[in-house]
Amino acid sequence: MQHAKTDSDATSLTASSPPRSPPRRPVYFVQSPSHDGEKNNNATSFHSTPALLSPAGSPPRSYAGRHSRESSTTRFSGKISSNEDIAMKRFAKSWEKQFNSIEEEGLLDDDAVQKPIPRRCYVLGFIICFLFLFFLFALILYGASKPQKPNITMRSIAFDRFVVQAGSDFTGVATDMVTMNSTVKFTFRNTASFFGLHVSSTPLDLSFSQIAVGSGTIKKFYQKRKSQRLVTVLVKGDKIPLYGSGQGLKSSKGIPTAPVPLKLSFVVRSRGYVLGKLVKPKFNDRIECSVAFDPKKVNVPIALKNNCTFV
């Protein structure tokens, strides 16, 4: 006679019988009906059957199927939710990267727009402005100094000696020769108000019929601003051959018997250093004076003020 298995027996059997293989998944409990011979017995029996874990095995279609469906649904929903979380995270990361890249591009654009000017550009601009202002200042100084020309006033010339005598040149050609001494005086005045002048000149030539019979030089000097000086130059000649020009001179005992027309010519050169060697105005005054030697006025100054021209 078979006894119906109670819940306690099923539990004890399940506890006493070890599983065939270590369970990798939760154990499914399957409720099965009793045998055909036990019709009058309303008791139900429970069999503890572990679900087969092999690929070929599958749980029964009862509670285990529904449970597996629910578990698979749960797993599937869990996978969906995890996939959605991963996708959201990836989307968030990609958006964050995109936003960061956009923000960095914006910052780069702002940096490109608001990038400060390098210091060397300021230095270069300062140098250019300084040079421009410096040359502008130099140009103003040059323009202001150019009209301030020196003033030259011819005073007089005095002949100490003027002798015509016969002789011969260095080649032995016979001709009349002139020996003379004279003193030329003139006044040089610097009219500039803010610079001095360095003064020199070409030789002072005293000529007769285009032949220089006397010559003299001016020693270089410096003239301060708004000042003047009297310049004295010794003009002399020793045995200057006249060749054919001497025939027009009439002399008695070497002294001309008539006035002798002469011409005095020279160039006075003045240079001022206003701004070093950058601004140095130059002034050239060419002077030509007509002079007549009178044998009766030896050692007597002859006025030149009205007999000179400035070229």
PDB file of C-alpha atoms in Angstrom:
ATOM      1  CA  MET A   1       0.000   0.000   0.000  1.00  0.00           C
ATOM      2  CA  GLN A   2       1.456   3.289  -1.040  1.00  0.00           C
ATOM      3  CA  HIS A   3       1.211   6.287   1.161  1.00  0.00           C
ATOM      4  CA  ALA A   4       0.630   9.719  -0.161  1.00  0.00           C
ATOM      5  CA  LYS A   5       3.596  11.916   0.135  1.00  0.00           C
ATOM      6  CA  THR A   6       3.088  14.905   2.244  1.00  0.00           C
ATOM      7  CA  ASP A   7       4.765  18.240   2.051  1.00  0.00           C
ATOM      8  CA  SER A   8       7.177  17.325   4.772  1.00  0.00           C
ATOM      9  CA  ASP A   9       8.193  14.131   2.988  1.00  0.00           C
ATOM     10  CA  ALA A  10       8.809  16.038  -0.215  1.00  0.00           C
ATOM     11  CA  THR A  11      10.828  18.558   1.613  1.00  0.00           C
ATOM     12  CA  SER A  12      12.835  15.889   3.400  1.00  0.00           C
ATOM     13  CA  LEU A  13      13.435  14.012   0.207  1.00  0.00           C
ATOM     14  CA  THR A  14      14.588  17.138  -1.486  1.00  0.00           C
ATOM     15  CA  ALA A  15      16.882  17.949   1.364  1.00  0.00           C
ATOM     16  CA  SER A  16      18.242  14.400   1.692  1.00  0.00           C
ATOM     17  CA  SER A  17      18.904  13.757  -1.993  1.00  0.00           C
ATOM     18  CA  PRO A  18      21.872  15.694  -3.327  1.00  0.00           C
ATOM     19  CA  PRO A  19      21.595  17.246  -6.765  1.00  0.00           C
ATOM     20  CA  ARG A  20      23.145  15.548  -9.713  1.00  0.00           C
ATOM     21  CA  SER A  21      25.249  18.531 -10.616  1.00  0.00           C
ATOM     22  CA  PRO A  22      25.962  21.794  -8.882  1.00  0.00           C
ATOM     23  CA  PRO A  23      23.086  24.123  -9.668  1.00  0.00           C
ATOM     24  CA  ARG A  24      24.021  27.089 -11.785  1.00  0.00           C
ATOM     25  CA  ARG A  25      20.516  28.478 -11.718  1.00  0.00           C
ATOM     26  CA  PRO A  26      17.772  28.595  -9.096  1.00  0.00           C
ATOM     27  CA  VAL A  27      15.911  25.324  -8.508  1.00  0.00           C
ATOM     28  CA  TYR A  28      12.422  25.190  -9.941  1.00  0.00           C
ATOM     29  CA  PHE A  29       9.772  23.376  -7.895  1.00  0.00           C
ATOM     30  CA  VAL A  30       7.192  21.567 -10.040  1.00  0.00           C
ATOM     31  CA  GLN A  31       3.789  20.594  -8.762  1.00  0.00           C
ATOM     32  CA  SER A  32       2.545  17.330 -10.333  1.00  0.00           C
ATOM     33  CA  PRO A  33      -0.753  15.436  -9.807  1.00  0.00           C
ATOM     34  CA  SER A  34      -0.896  12.118  -7.891  1.00  0.00           C
ATOM     35  CA  HIS A  35      -0.944   8.631  -9.544  1.00  0.00           C
ATOM     36  CA  ASP A  36      -4.029   7.117 -11.181  1.00  0.00           C
ATOM     37  CA  GLY A  37      -4.529   4.469  -8.401  1.00  0.00           C
ATOM     38  CA  GLU A  38      -5.050   7.069  -5.794  1.00  0.00           C
ATOM     39  CA  LYS A  39      -8.294   8.529  -6.969  1.00  0.00           C
ATOM     40  CA  ASN A  40      -9.945   8.728  -3.597  1.00  0.00           C
ATOM     41  CA  ASN A  41      -7.054  10.443  -1.988  1.00  0.00           C
ATOM     42  CA  ASN A  42      -7.276  14.196  -2.437  1.00  0.00           C
ATOM     43  CA  ALA A  43      -3.788  14.790  -1.187  1.00  0.00           C
ATOM     44  CA  THR A  44      -1.311  16.207  -3.530  1.00  0.00           C
ATOM     45  CA  SER A  45       2.206  15.297  -3.770  1.00  0.00           C
ATOM     46  CA  PHE A  46       5.133  17.465  -4.552  1.00  0.00           C
ATOM     47  CA  HIS A  47       8.185  16.402  -6.406  1.00  0.00           C
ATOM     48  CA  SER A  48      11.303  18.374  -6.217  1.00  0.00           C
ATOM     49  CA  THR A  49      12.885  18.318  -9.606  1.00  0.00           C
ATOM     50  CA  PRO A  50      15.887  20.452 -10.356  1.00  0.00           C
ATOM     51  CA  ALA A  51      15.913  22.060 -13.722  1.00  0.00           C
ATOM     52  CA  LEU A  52      18.326  20.597 -16.157  1.00  0.00           C
ATOM     53  CA  LEU A  53      21.178  22.873 -16.789  1.00  0.00           C
ATOM     54  CA  SER A  54      22.414  21.145 -19.890  1.00  0.00           C
ATOM     55  CA  PRO A  55      21.677  22.674 -23.267  1.00  0.00           C
ATOM     56  CA  ALA A  56      19.463  19.739 -24.170  1.00  0.00           C
ATOM     57  CA  GLY A  57      17.441  19.865 -20.996  1.00  0.00           C
ATOM     58  CA  SER A  58      14.480  22.186 -20.577  1.00  0.00           C
ATOM     59  CA  PRO A  59      12.162  22.767 -17.654  1.00  0.00           C
ATOM     60  CA  PRO A  60       8.614  21.434 -17.739  1.00  0.00           C
ATOM     61  CA  ARG A  61       5.768  23.444 -19.207  1.00  0.00           C
ATOM     62  CA  SER A  62       4.070  24.118 -15.919  1.00  0.00           C
ATOM     63  CA  TYR A  63       5.125  26.748 -13.425  1.00  0.00           C
ATOM     64  CA  ALA A  64       8.701  26.476 -14.506  1.00  0.00           C
ATOM     65  CA  GLY A  65       7.852  27.632 -18.036  1.00  0.00           C
ATOM     66  CA  ARG A  66       5.937  30.613 -16.783  1.00  0.00           C
ATOM     67  CA  HIS A  67       8.677  31.405 -14.326  1.00  0.00           C
ATOM     68  CA  SER A  68      11.337  31.052 -16.969  1.00  0.00           C
ATOM     69  CA  ARG A  69       9.290  33.296 -19.247  1.00  0.00           C
ATOM     70  CA  GLU A  70       9.029  35.857 -16.519  1.00  0.00           C
ATOM     71  CA  SER A  71      12.693  35.565 -15.692  1.00  0.00           C
ATOM     72  CA  SER A  72      13.652  35.859 -19.346  1.00  0.00           C
ATOM     73  CA  THR A  73      11.316  38.826 -19.671  1.00  0.00           C
ATOM     74  CA  THR A  74      12.867  40.289 -16.591  1.00  0.00           C
ATOM     75  CA  ARG A  75      16.328  39.612 -17.924  1.00  0.00           C
ATOM     76  CA  PHE A  76      15.340  40.992 -21.296  1.00  0.00           C
ATOM     77  CA  SER A  77      13.829  44.063 -19.738  1.00  0.00           C
ATOM     78  CA  GLY A  78      16.885  44.335 -17.567  1.00  0.00           C
ATOM     79  CA  LYS A  79      19.082  44.055 -20.621  1.00  0.00           C
ATOM     80  CA  ILE A  80      16.942  46.650 -22.421  1.00  0.00           C
ATOM     81  CA  SER A  81      17.142  48.981 -19.483  1.00  0.00           C
ATOM     82  CA  SER A  82      20.892  48.418 -19.168  1.00  0.00           C
ATOM     83  CA  ASN A  83      21.289  48.910 -22.917  1.00  0.00           C
ATOM     84  CA  GLU A  84      19.230  52.067 -22.693  1.00  0.00           C
ATOM     85  CA  ASP A  85      21.378  53.248 -19.795  1.00  0.00           C
ATOM     86  CA  ILE A  86      24.533  52.478 -21.762  1.00  0.00           C
ATOM     87  CA  ALA A  87      23.117  54.191 -24.848  1.00  0.00           C
ATOM     88  CA  MET A  88      22.083  57.197 -22.753  1.00  0.00           C
ATOM     89  CA  LYS A  89      25.495  57.329 -21.178  1.00  0.00           C
ATOM     90  CA  ARG A  90      27.159  57.056 -24.567  1.00  0.00           C
ATOM     91  CA  PHE A  91      24.842  59.718 -25.962  1.00  0.00           C
ATOM     92  CA  ALA A  92      25.508  61.914 -22.959  1.00  0.00           C
ATOM     93  CA  LYS A  93      29.250  61.396 -23.330  1.00  0.00           C
ATOM     94  CA  SER A  94      29.134  62.057 -27.075  1.00  0.00           C
ATOM     95  CA  TRP A  95      26.999  65.156 -26.534  1.00  0.00           C
ATOM     96  CA  GLU A  96      29.277  66.270 -23.770  1.00  0.00           C
ATOM     97  CA  LYS A  97      32.298  65.772 -26.035  1.00  0.00           C
ATOM     98  CA  GLN A  98      30.520  67.594 -28.855  1.00  0.00           C
ATOM     99  CA  PHE A  99      29.516  70.396 -26.517  1.00  0.00           C
ATOM    100  CA  ASN A 100      33.002  70.579 -25.106  1.00  0.00           C
ATOM    101  CA  SER A 101      34.469  70.677 -28.613  1.00  0.00           C
ATOM    102  CA  ILE A 102      31.999  73.412 -29.595  1.00  0.00           C
ATOM    103  CA  GLU A 103      32.785  75.296 -26.419  1.00  0.00           C
ATOM    104  CA  GLU A 104      36.514  74.882 -27.029  1.00  0.00           C
ATOM    105  CA  GLU A 105      36.067  76.111 -30.597  1.00  0.00           C
ATOM    106  CA  GLY A 106      34.138  79.068 -29.244  1.00  0.00           C
ATOM    107  CA  LEU A 107      36.859  79.724 -26.717  1.00  0.00           C
ATOM    108  CA  LEU A 108      39.436  79.431 -29.460  1.00  0.00           C
ATOM    109  CA  ASP A 109      37.470  81.870 -31.572  1.00  0.00           C
ATOM    110  CA  ASP A 110      37.201  84.224 -28.607  1.00  0.00           C
ATOM    111  CA  ASP A 111      40.915  83.857 -28.007  1.00  0.00           C
ATOM    112  CA  ALA A 112      41.577  84.538 -31.673  1.00  0.00           C
ATOM    113  CA  VAL A 113      39.375  87.626 -31.545  1.00  0.00           C
ATOM    114  CA  GLN A 114      40.447  88.849 -28.123  1.00  0.00           C
ATOM    115  CA  LYS A 115      44.090  87.758 -28.395  1.00  0.00           C
ATOM    116  CA  PRO A 116      46.268  90.534 -26.991  1.00  0.00           C
ATOM    117  CA  ILE A 117      48.746  92.285 -29.258  1.00  0.00           C
ATOM    118  CA  PRO A 118      52.292  90.977 -28.758  1.00  0.00           C
ATOM    119  CA  ARG A 119      54.763  93.212 -27.004  1.00  0.00           C
ATOM    120  CA  ARG A 120      57.076  93.305 -29.997  1.00  0.00           C
ATOM    121  CA  CYS A 121      54.281  94.935 -32.016  1.00  0.00           C
ATOM    122  CA  TYR A 122      54.092  97.700 -29.418  1.00  0.00           C
ATOM    123  CA  VAL A 123      57.883  98.081 -29.535  1.00  0.00           C
ATOM    124  CA  LEU A 124      57.878  98.186 -33.334  1.00  0.00           C
ATOM    125  CA  GLY A 125      55.055 100.725 -33.359  1.00  0.00           C
ATOM    126  CA  PHE A 126      56.891 102.848 -30.796  1.00  0.00           C
ATOM    127  CA  ILE A 127      60.084 102.766 -32.877  1.00  0.00           C
ATOM    128  CA  ILE A 128      58.208 103.705 -36.044  1.00  0.00           C
ATOM    129  CA  CYS A 129      56.383 106.562 -34.299  1.00  0.00           C
ATOM    130  CA  PHE A 130      59.629 107.751 -32.716  1.00  0.00           C
ATOM    131  CA  LEU A 131      61.465 107.730 -36.041  1.00  0.00           C
ATOM    132  CA  PHE A 132      58.593 109.502 -37.740  1.00  0.00           C
ATOM    133  CA  LEU A 133      58.455 112.206 -35.062  1.00  0.00           C
ATOM    134  CA  PHE A 134      62.245 112.488 -35.036  1.00  0.00           C
ATOM    135  CA  PHE A 135      62.487 113.023 -38.793  1.00  0.00           C
ATOM    136  CA  LEU A 136      59.537 115.388 -38.669  1.00  0.00           C
ATOM    137  CA  PHE A 137      61.326 117.387 -35.981  1.00  0.00           C
ATOM    138  CA  ALA A 138      64.542 117.341 -38.035  1.00  0.00           C
ATOM    139  CA  LEU A 139      62.640 118.539 -41.096  1.00  0.00           C
ATOM    140  CA  ILE A 140      61.115 121.377 -39.082  1.00  0.00           C
ATOM    141  CA  LEU A 141      64.551 122.369 -37.805  1.00  0.00           C
ATOM    142  CA  TYR A 142      65.984 122.290 -41.307  1.00  0.00           C
ATOM    143  CA  GLY A 143      63.143 124.410 -42.637  1.00  0.00           C
ATOM    144  CA  ALA A 144      63.568 126.875 -39.779  1.00  0.00           C
ATOM    145  CA  SER A 145      67.355 127.127 -40.192  1.00  0.00           C
ATOM    146  CA  LYS A 146      67.482 127.513 -43.970  1.00  0.00           C
ATOM    147  CA  PRO A 147      66.266 131.136 -44.128  1.00  0.00           C
ATOM    148  CA  GLN A 148      68.772 132.249 -41.457  1.00  0.00           C
ATOM    149  CA  LYS A 149      71.598 132.976 -43.880  1.00  0.00           C
ATOM    150  CA  PRO A 150      74.755 134.728 -42.709  1.00  0.00           C
ATOM    151  CA  ASN A 151      75.227 138.336 -43.584  1.00  0.00           C
ATOM    152  CA  ILE A 152      78.509 139.375 -45.259  1.00  0.00           C
ATOM    153  CA  THR A 153      79.459 142.995 -45.658  1.00  0.00           C
ATOM    154  CA  MET A 154      82.537 143.935 -47.691  1.00  0.00           C
ATOM    155  CA  ARG A 155      84.459 146.748 -46.033  1.00  0.00           C
ATOM    156  CA  SER A 156      87.582 147.750 -47.911  1.00  0.00           C
ATOM    157  CA  ILE A 157      90.766 146.828 -49.696  1.00  0.00           C
ATOM    158  CA  ALA A 158      94.088 148.574 -49.236  1.00  0.00           C
ATOM    159  CA  PHE A 159      97.098 148.190 -51.538  1.00  0.00           C
ATOM    160  CA  ASP A 160     100.433 148.234 -49.829  1.00  0.00           C
ATOM    161  CA  ARG A 161     102.428 147.602 -52.984  1.00  0.00           C
ATOM    162  CA  PHE A 162     101.759 147.222 -56.692  1.00  0.00           C
ATOM    163  CA  VAL A 163     104.807 146.962 -58.963  1.00  0.00           C
ATOM    164  CA  VAL A 164     105.082 146.079 -62.665  1.00  0.00           C
ATOM    165  CA  GLN A 165     108.504 145.057 -63.931  1.00  0.00           C
ATOM    166  CA  ALA A 166     110.049 143.112 -66.771  1.00  0.00           C
ATOM    167  CA  GLY A 167     111.079 139.519 -66.252  1.00  0.00           C
ATOM    168  CA  SER A 168     110.723 135.989 -67.543  1.00  0.00           C
ATOM    169  CA  ASP A 169     108.641 133.022 -66.463  1.00  0.00           C
ATOM    170  CA  PHE A 170     109.979 129.588 -65.427  1.00  0.00           C
ATOM    171  CA  THR A 171     110.348 128.602 -69.079  1.00  0.00           C
ATOM    172  CA  GLY A 172     112.452 131.636 -69.835  1.00  0.00           C
ATOM    173  CA  VAL A 173     109.831 133.580 -71.829  1.00  0.00           C
ATOM    174  CA  ALA A 174     110.256 137.375 -71.389  1.00  0.00           C
ATOM    175  CA  THR A 175     107.155 139.145 -70.103  1.00  0.00           C
ATOM    176  CA  ASP A 176     105.947 141.778 -67.696  1.00  0.00           C
ATOM    177  CA  MET A 177     105.477 140.593 -64.139  1.00  0.00           C
ATOM    178  CA  VAL A 178     103.436 141.938 -61.227  1.00  0.00           C
ATOM    179  CA  THR A 179     104.247 141.910 -57.540  1.00  0.00           C
ATOM    180  CA  MET A 180     101.586 143.210 -55.138  1.00  0.00           C
ATOM    181  CA  ASN A 181     100.347 143.143 -51.551  1.00  0.00           C
ATOM    182  CA  SER A 182      96.877 144.104 -50.331  1.00  0.00           C
ATOM    183  CA  THR A 183      94.565 143.698 -47.364  1.00  0.00           C
ATOM    184  CA  VAL A 184      90.889 142.865 -47.712  1.00  0.00           C
ATOM    185  CA  LYS A 185      88.430 143.383 -44.867  1.00  0.00           C
ATOM    186  CA  PHE A 186      84.841 142.274 -44.524  1.00  0.00           C
ATOM    187  CA  THR A 187      82.345 141.606 -41.751  1.00  0.00           C
ATOM    188  CA  PHE A 188      80.757 138.205 -41.213  1.00  0.00           C
ATOM    189  CA  ARG A 189      77.579 138.100 -39.129  1.00  0.00           C
ATOM    190  CA  ASN A 190      75.737 134.971 -38.045  1.00  0.00           C
ATOM    191  CA  THR A 191      72.022 135.787 -37.974  1.00  0.00           C
ATOM    192  CA  ALA A 192      70.918 132.343 -36.752  1.00  0.00           C
ATOM    193  CA  SER A 193      69.173 132.332 -33.398  1.00  0.00           C
ATOM    194  CA  PHE A 194      69.768 128.711 -32.318  1.00  0.00           C
ATOM    195  CA  PHE A 195      72.925 127.394 -34.035  1.00  0.00           C
ATOM    196  CA  GLY A 196      76.491 128.420 -34.791  1.00  0.00           C
ATOM    197  CA  LEU A 197      78.370 128.338 -38.080  1.00  0.00           C
ATOM    198  CA  HIS A 198      81.676 126.858 -39.202  1.00  0.00           C
ATOM    199  CA  VAL A 199      83.096 129.234 -41.804  1.00  0.00           C
ATOM    200  CA  SER A 200      85.660 128.647 -44.541  1.00  0.00           C
ATOM    201  CA  SER A 201      86.205 130.038 -48.030  1.00  0.00           C
ATOM    202  CA  THR A 202      87.822 129.520 -51.363  1.00  0.00           C
ATOM    203  CA  PRO A 203      91.001 131.538 -52.077  1.00  0.00           C
ATOM    204  CA  LEU A 204      90.427 135.260 -52.566  1.00  0.00           C
ATOM    205  CA  ASP A 205      91.602 135.902 -56.118  1.00  0.00           C
ATOM    206  CA  LEU A 206      92.563 139.359 -57.313  1.00  0.00           C
ATOM    207  CA  SER A 207      92.800 139.214 -61.091  1.00  0.00           C
ATOM    208  CA  PHE A 208      93.829 141.509 -63.944  1.00  0.00           C
ATOM    209  CA  SER A 209      92.449 140.698 -67.382  1.00  0.00           C
ATOM    210  CA  GLN A 210      91.474 137.208 -66.192  1.00  0.00           C
ATOM    211  CA  ILE A 211      94.938 136.560 -64.797  1.00  0.00           C
ATOM    212  CA  ALA A 212      95.163 136.136 -61.012  1.00  0.00           C
ATOM    213  CA  VAL A 213      97.826 138.557 -59.799  1.00  0.00           C
ATOM    214  CA  GLY A 214      97.177 137.958 -56.081  1.00  0.00           C
ATOM    215  CA  SER A 215      95.568 135.368 -53.830  1.00  0.00           C
ATOM    216  CA  GLY A 216      94.689 134.953 -50.176  1.00  0.00           C
ATOM    217  CA  THR A 217      92.935 132.463 -47.902  1.00  0.00           C
ATOM    218  CA  ILE A 218      90.664 132.726 -44.898  1.00  0.00           C
ATOM    219  CA  LYS A 219      91.445 130.707 -41.825  1.00  0.00           C
ATOM    220  CA  LYS A 220      88.532 128.559 -40.725  1.00  0.00           C
ATOM    221  CA  PHE A 221      86.621 129.870 -37.754  1.00  0.00           C
ATOM    222  CA  TYR A 222      83.459 129.242 -35.779  1.00  0.00           C
ATOM    223  CA  GLN A 223      80.877 131.961 -35.404  1.00  0.00           C
ATOM    224  CA  LYS A 224      78.392 131.781 -32.569  1.00  0.00           C
ATOM    225  CA  ARG A 225      74.735 132.504 -33.024  1.00  0.00           C
ATOM    226  CA  LYS A 226      73.685 136.140 -33.187  1.00  0.00           C
ATOM    227  CA  SER A 227      77.277 137.369 -33.382  1.00  0.00           C
ATOM    228  CA  GLN A 228      79.673 138.863 -35.909  1.00  0.00           C
ATOM    229  CA  ARG A 229      83.369 139.470 -36.532  1.00  0.00           C
ATOM    230  CA  LEU A 230      85.644 141.464 -38.767  1.00  0.00           C
ATOM    231  CA  VAL A 231      87.668 139.240 -41.079  1.00  0.00           C
ATOM    232  CA  THR A 232      90.998 140.449 -42.465  1.00  0.00           C
ATOM    233  CA  VAL A 233      92.668 138.612 -45.343  1.00  0.00           C
ATOM    234  CA  LEU A 234      96.073 139.247 -46.839  1.00  0.00           C
ATOM    235  CA  VAL A 235      96.014 139.018 -50.641  1.00  0.00           C
ATOM    236  CA  LYS A 236      99.394 139.037 -52.364  1.00  0.00           C
ATOM    237  CA  GLY A 237     101.247 137.917 -55.463  1.00  0.00           C
ATOM    238  CA  ASP A 238     104.943 137.601 -56.266  1.00  0.00           C
ATOM    239  CA  LYS A 239     106.236 138.010 -59.848  1.00  0.00           C
ATOM    240  CA  ILE A 240     103.083 136.883 -61.587  1.00  0.00           C
ATOM    241  CA  PRO A 241     103.663 136.833 -65.403  1.00  0.00           C
ATOM    242  CA  LEU A 242     101.195 138.896 -67.417  1.00  0.00           C
ATOM    243  CA  TYR A 243     102.245 137.779 -70.899  1.00  0.00           C
ATOM    244  CA  GLY A 244     100.274 139.688 -73.506  1.00  0.00           C
ATOM    245  CA  SER A 245      98.035 141.421 -70.961  1.00  0.00           C
ATOM    246  CA  GLY A 246     100.936 143.502 -69.643  1.00  0.00           C
ATOM    247  CA  GLN A 247     101.112 145.612 -72.792  1.00  0.00           C
ATOM    248  CA  GLY A 248      98.152 147.647 -71.635  1.00  0.00           C
ATOM    249  CA  LEU A 249      99.904 148.716 -68.466  1.00  0.00           C
ATOM    250  CA  LYS A 250     101.938 151.870 -68.626  1.00  0.00           C
ATOM    251  CA  SER A 251     104.431 152.229 -65.844  1.00  0.00           C
ATOM    252  CA  SER A 252     107.221 154.510 -64.799  1.00  0.00           C
ATOM    253  CA  LYS A 253     109.949 152.952 -62.758  1.00  0.00           C
ATOM    254  CA  GLY A 254     107.687 149.979 -62.105  1.00  0.00           C
ATOM    255  CA  ILE A 255     104.749 152.021 -60.903  1.00  0.00           C
ATOM    256  CA  PRO A 256     101.605 152.195 -63.072  1.00  0.00           C
ATOM    257  CA  THR A 257     100.845 155.681 -64.335  1.00  0.00           C
ATOM    258  CA  ALA A 258      97.072 155.025 -64.623  1.00  0.00           C
ATOM    259  CA  PRO A 259      94.506 153.218 -62.551  1.00  0.00           C
ATOM    260  CA  VAL A 260      94.577 149.448 -62.979  1.00  0.00           C
ATOM    261  CA  PRO A 261      91.185 147.686 -63.095  1.00  0.00           C
ATOM    262  CA  LEU A 262      91.089 144.586 -60.932  1.00  0.00           C
ATOM    263  CA  LYS A 263      88.501 142.064 -59.885  1.00  0.00           C
ATOM    264  CA  LEU A 264      88.194 140.382 -56.485  1.00  0.00           C
ATOM    265  CA  SER A 265      86.239 137.136 -56.270  1.00  0.00           C
ATOM    266  CA  PHE A 266      85.816 134.386 -53.693  1.00  0.00           C
ATOM    267  CA  VAL A 267      83.171 132.096 -52.112  1.00  0.00           C
ATOM    268  CA  VAL A 268      82.394 132.036 -48.396  1.00  0.00           C
ATOM    269  CA  ARG A 269      81.149 128.654 -47.172  1.00  0.00           C
ATOM    270  CA  SER A 270      79.207 128.342 -43.936  1.00  0.00           C
ATOM    271  CA  ARG A 271      77.894 125.184 -42.352  1.00  0.00           C
ATOM    272  CA  GLY A 272      75.806 124.756 -39.218  1.00  0.00           C
ATOM    273  CA  TYR A 273      75.279 121.600 -37.155  1.00  0.00           C
ATOM    274  CA  VAL A 274      71.761 122.015 -35.807  1.00  0.00           C
ATOM    275  CA  LEU A 275      71.028 118.365 -34.945  1.00  0.00           C
ATOM    276  CA  GLY A 276      74.377 116.675 -35.169  1.00  0.00           C
ATOM    277  CA  LYS A 277      75.236 115.670 -38.707  1.00  0.00           C
ATOM    278  CA  LEU A 278      71.614 114.958 -39.542  1.00  0.00           C
ATOM    279  CA  VAL A 279      70.533 118.598 -39.831  1.00  0.00           C
ATOM    280  CA  LYS A 280      73.426 120.727 -41.128  1.00  0.00           C
ATOM    281  CA  PRO A 281      72.345 123.661 -43.256  1.00  0.00           C
ATOM    282  CA  LYS A 282      74.895 124.946 -45.760  1.00  0.00           C
ATOM    283  CA  PHE A 283      75.305 128.468 -47.085  1.00  0.00           C
ATOM    284  CA  ASN A 284      77.516 129.433 -50.029  1.00  0.00           C
ATOM    285  CA  ASP A 285      77.957 133.115 -50.830  1.00  0.00           C
ATOM    286  CA  ARG A 286      79.877 134.004 -53.967  1.00  0.00           C
ATOM    287  CA  ILE A 287      81.207 137.534 -53.873  1.00  0.00           C
ATOM    288  CA  GLU A 288      82.580 139.553 -56.781  1.00  0.00           C
ATOM    289  CA  CYS A 289      83.971 143.075 -56.365  1.00  0.00           C
ATOM    290  CA  SER A 290      85.292 145.535 -58.899  1.00  0.00           C
ATOM    291  CA  VAL A 291      88.461 147.269 -57.715  1.00  0.00           C
ATOM    292  CA  ALA A 292      90.661 149.941 -59.265  1.00  0.00           C
ATOM    293  CA  PHE A 293      94.191 150.406 -58.077  1.00  0.00           C
ATOM    294  CA  ASP A 294      95.097 154.072 -57.977  1.00  0.00           C
ATOM    295  CA  PRO A 295      98.874 154.776 -57.791  1.00  0.00           C
ATOM    296  CA  LYS A 296      98.053 157.915 -55.853  1.00  0.00           C
ATOM    297  CA  LYS A 297      96.247 155.993 -53.097  1.00  0.00           C
ATOM    298  CA  VAL A 298      98.796 153.547 -51.825  1.00  0.00           C
ATOM    299  CA  ASN A 299      98.009 152.334 -48.288  1.00  0.00           C
ATOM    300  CA  VAL A 300      94.654 154.051 -48.509  1.00  0.00           C
ATOM    301  CA  PRO A 301      91.582 151.811 -47.942  1.00  0.00           C
ATOM    302  CA  ILE A 302      89.245 151.673 -50.889  1.00  0.00           C
ATOM    303  CA  ALA A 303      85.601 151.132 -50.005  1.00  0.00           C
ATOM    304  CA  LEU A 304      84.024 148.030 -51.456  1.00  0.00           C
ATOM    305  CA  LYS A 305      80.500 148.260 -50.069  1.00  0.00           C
ATOM    306  CA  ASN A 306      78.987 149.614 -53.265  1.00  0.00           C
ATOM    307  CA  ASN A 307      81.295 147.777 -55.630  1.00  0.00           C
ATOM    308  CA  CYS A 308      80.447 144.164 -54.746  1.00  0.00           C
ATOM    309  CA  THR A 309      77.768 141.785 -55.855  1.00  0.00           C
ATOM    310  CA  PHE A 310      76.613 138.576 -54.158  1.00  0.00           C
ATOM    311  CA  VAL A 311      75.768 135.625 -56.407  1.00  0.00           C
TER     312      VAL A 311
END
